[in-house]
PDB file of C-alpha atoms in Angstrom:
ATOM      1  CA  MET T   1     -28.850 -47.954  19.242  1.00  0.00           C
ATOM      2  CA  ASN T   2     -30.970 -50.255  21.368  1.00  0.00           C
ATOM      3  CA  LEU T   3     -34.016 -52.062  19.999  1.00  0.00           C
ATOM      4  CA  TYR T   4     -36.747 -53.392  22.256  1.00  0.00           C
ATOM      5  CA  ASP T   5     -40.007 -55.262  21.832  1.00  0.00           C
ATOM      6  CA  PRO T   6     -42.639 -52.494  22.094  1.00  0.00           C
ATOM      7  CA  GLN T   7     -45.134 -54.946  23.625  1.00  0.00           C
ATOM      8  CA  SER T   8     -43.011 -55.599  26.710  1.00  0.00           C
ATOM      9  CA  TYR T   9     -40.687 -52.585  27.104  1.00  0.00           C
ATOM     10  CA  HIS T  10     -41.731 -49.444  28.974  1.00  0.00           C
ATOM     11  CA  TYR T  11     -39.468 -46.436  28.385  1.00  0.00           C
ATOM     12  CA  ARG T  12     -39.313 -43.797  31.088  1.00  0.00           C
ATOM     13  CA  GLY T  13     -36.904 -41.251  29.551  1.00  0.00           C
ATOM     14  CA  GLN T  14     -37.372 -38.129  27.466  1.00  0.00           C
ATOM     15  CA  GLY T  15     -36.596 -39.651  24.059  1.00  0.00           C
ATOM     16  CA  GLU T  16     -39.138 -40.523  21.434  1.00  0.00           C
ATOM     17  CA  ARG T  17     -40.319 -43.703  19.782  1.00  0.00           C
ATOM     18  CA  ILE T  18     -39.250 -44.091  16.162  1.00  0.00           C
ATOM     19  CA  PRO T  19     -41.202 -46.712  14.219  1.00  0.00           C
ATOM     20  CA  LEU T  20     -39.034 -49.099  12.208  1.00  0.00           C
ATOM     21  CA  GLU T  21     -40.035 -51.274   9.272  1.00  0.00           C
ATOM     22  CA  VAL T  22     -38.487 -54.679   8.716  1.00  0.00           C
ATOM     23  CA  ARG T  23     -38.435 -55.797   5.083  1.00  0.00           C
ATOM     24  CA  GLN T  24     -36.663 -58.990   4.155  1.00  0.00           C
ATOM     25  CA  LYS T  25     -33.377 -58.721   6.067  1.00  0.00           C
ATOM     26  CA  TYR T  26     -33.163 -54.911   6.363  1.00  0.00           C
ATOM     27  CA  ILE T  27     -34.465 -52.359   8.851  1.00  0.00           C
ATOM     28  CA  TYR T  28     -35.909 -49.090   7.519  1.00  0.00           C
ATOM     29  CA  VAL T  29     -37.087 -45.834   9.035  1.00  0.00           C
ATOM     30  CA  ARG T  30     -39.376 -43.240   7.446  1.00  0.00           C
ATOM     31  CA  ALA T  31     -38.050 -39.774   8.166  1.00  0.00           C
ATOM     32  CA  PRO T  32     -37.784 -36.279   6.734  1.00  0.00           C
ATOM     33  CA  ILE T  33     -34.421 -34.755   5.874  1.00  0.00           C
ATOM     34  CA  THR T  34     -33.894 -31.041   5.446  1.00  0.00           C
ATOM     35  CA  ALA T  35     -31.370 -29.573   3.056  1.00  0.00           C
ATOM     36  CA  SER T  36     -30.264 -26.002   3.706  1.00  0.00           C
ATOM     37  CA  GLY T  37     -32.914 -23.554   2.536  1.00  0.00           C
ATOM     38  CA  ARG T  38     -35.316 -26.320   1.425  1.00  0.00           C
ATOM     39  CA  SER T  39     -38.564 -27.807   2.671  1.00  0.00           C
ATOM     40  CA  PRO T  40     -38.248 -31.209   4.356  1.00  0.00           C
ATOM     41  CA  ILE T  41     -38.042 -34.216   2.015  1.00  0.00           C
ATOM     42  CA  ASN T  42     -39.650 -37.431   3.235  1.00  0.00           C
ATOM     43  CA  GLY T  43     -37.884 -40.697   2.556  1.00  0.00           C
ATOM     44  CA  LEU T  44     -37.565 -44.342   3.521  1.00  0.00           C
ATOM     45  CA  PHE T  45     -34.017 -45.007   4.708  1.00  0.00           C
ATOM     46  CA  ILE T  46     -32.107 -48.184   5.571  1.00  0.00           C
ATOM     47  CA  VAL T  47     -30.719 -48.223   9.106  1.00  0.00           C
ATOM     48  CA  ASP T  48     -27.079 -49.266   8.716  1.00  0.00           C
ATOM     49  CA  SER T  49     -25.673 -49.519  12.237  1.00  0.00           C
ATOM     50  CA  GLY T  50     -22.278 -50.589  10.863  1.00  0.00           C
ATOM     51  CA  SER T  51     -21.759 -47.482   8.747  1.00  0.00           C
ATOM     52  CA  ALA T  52     -19.177 -44.896   9.757  1.00  0.00           C
ATOM     53  CA  THR T  53     -21.343 -42.081   8.358  1.00  0.00           C
ATOM     54  CA  ALA T  54     -24.467 -40.497   9.790  1.00  0.00           C
ATOM     55  CA  LEU T  55     -26.349 -40.441   6.481  1.00  0.00           C
ATOM     56  CA  THR T  56     -25.673 -41.724   2.983  1.00  0.00           C
ATOM     57  CA  LEU T  57     -27.964 -40.812   0.098  1.00  0.00           C
ATOM     58  CA  ASN T  58     -27.831 -42.671  -3.214  1.00  0.00           C
ATOM     59  CA  SER T  59     -27.607 -40.821  -6.506  1.00  0.00           C
ATOM     60  CA  PRO T  60     -31.193 -41.574  -7.698  1.00  0.00           C
ATOM     61  CA  PHE T  61     -32.583 -40.013  -4.466  1.00  0.00           C
ATOM     62  CA  VAL T  62     -30.259 -37.004  -4.793  1.00  0.00           C
ATOM     63  CA  ALA T  63     -31.190 -36.492  -8.461  1.00  0.00           C
ATOM     64  CA  GLN T  64     -34.938 -36.980  -7.907  1.00  0.00           C
ATOM     65  CA  ASN T  65     -34.945 -34.403  -5.122  1.00  0.00           C
ATOM     66  CA  LYS T  66     -32.466 -32.040  -6.814  1.00  0.00           C
ATOM     67  CA  LEU T  67     -30.177 -31.949  -3.790  1.00  0.00           C
ATOM     68  CA  LEU T  68     -27.021 -30.898  -5.623  1.00  0.00           C
ATOM     69  CA  PRO T  69     -26.681 -27.285  -6.776  1.00  0.00           C
ATOM     70  CA  HIS T  70     -26.666 -26.729 -10.509  1.00  0.00           C
ATOM     71  CA  LEU T  71     -23.193 -26.604 -11.903  1.00  0.00           C
ATOM     72  CA  ILE T  72     -22.235 -23.249 -13.328  1.00  0.00           C
ATOM     73  CA  LYS T  73     -20.717 -23.549 -16.779  1.00  0.00           C
ATOM     74  CA  PRO T  74     -17.535 -21.539 -17.305  1.00  0.00           C
ATOM     75  CA  PRO T  75     -17.795 -18.655 -19.811  1.00  0.00           C
ATOM     76  CA  PHE T  76     -15.425 -20.314 -22.315  1.00  0.00           C
TER      77      PHE T  76
END
């Protein structure tokens, strides 16, 4: 990931500009995520360039948006 000052940098490729928000010492991006078979869910996500994963969602976000399937109780 490369970050540039938007006032002085002129991009000539086919990518797109993604606005970032800086709050205290963290960088955030507002983006939708789409779970299989669901409408997009908008969120504010921390950009963690040192993470080995593409996306990590915390349990309050997962619970609030009901992202885990309901557990089926066994018949006993």
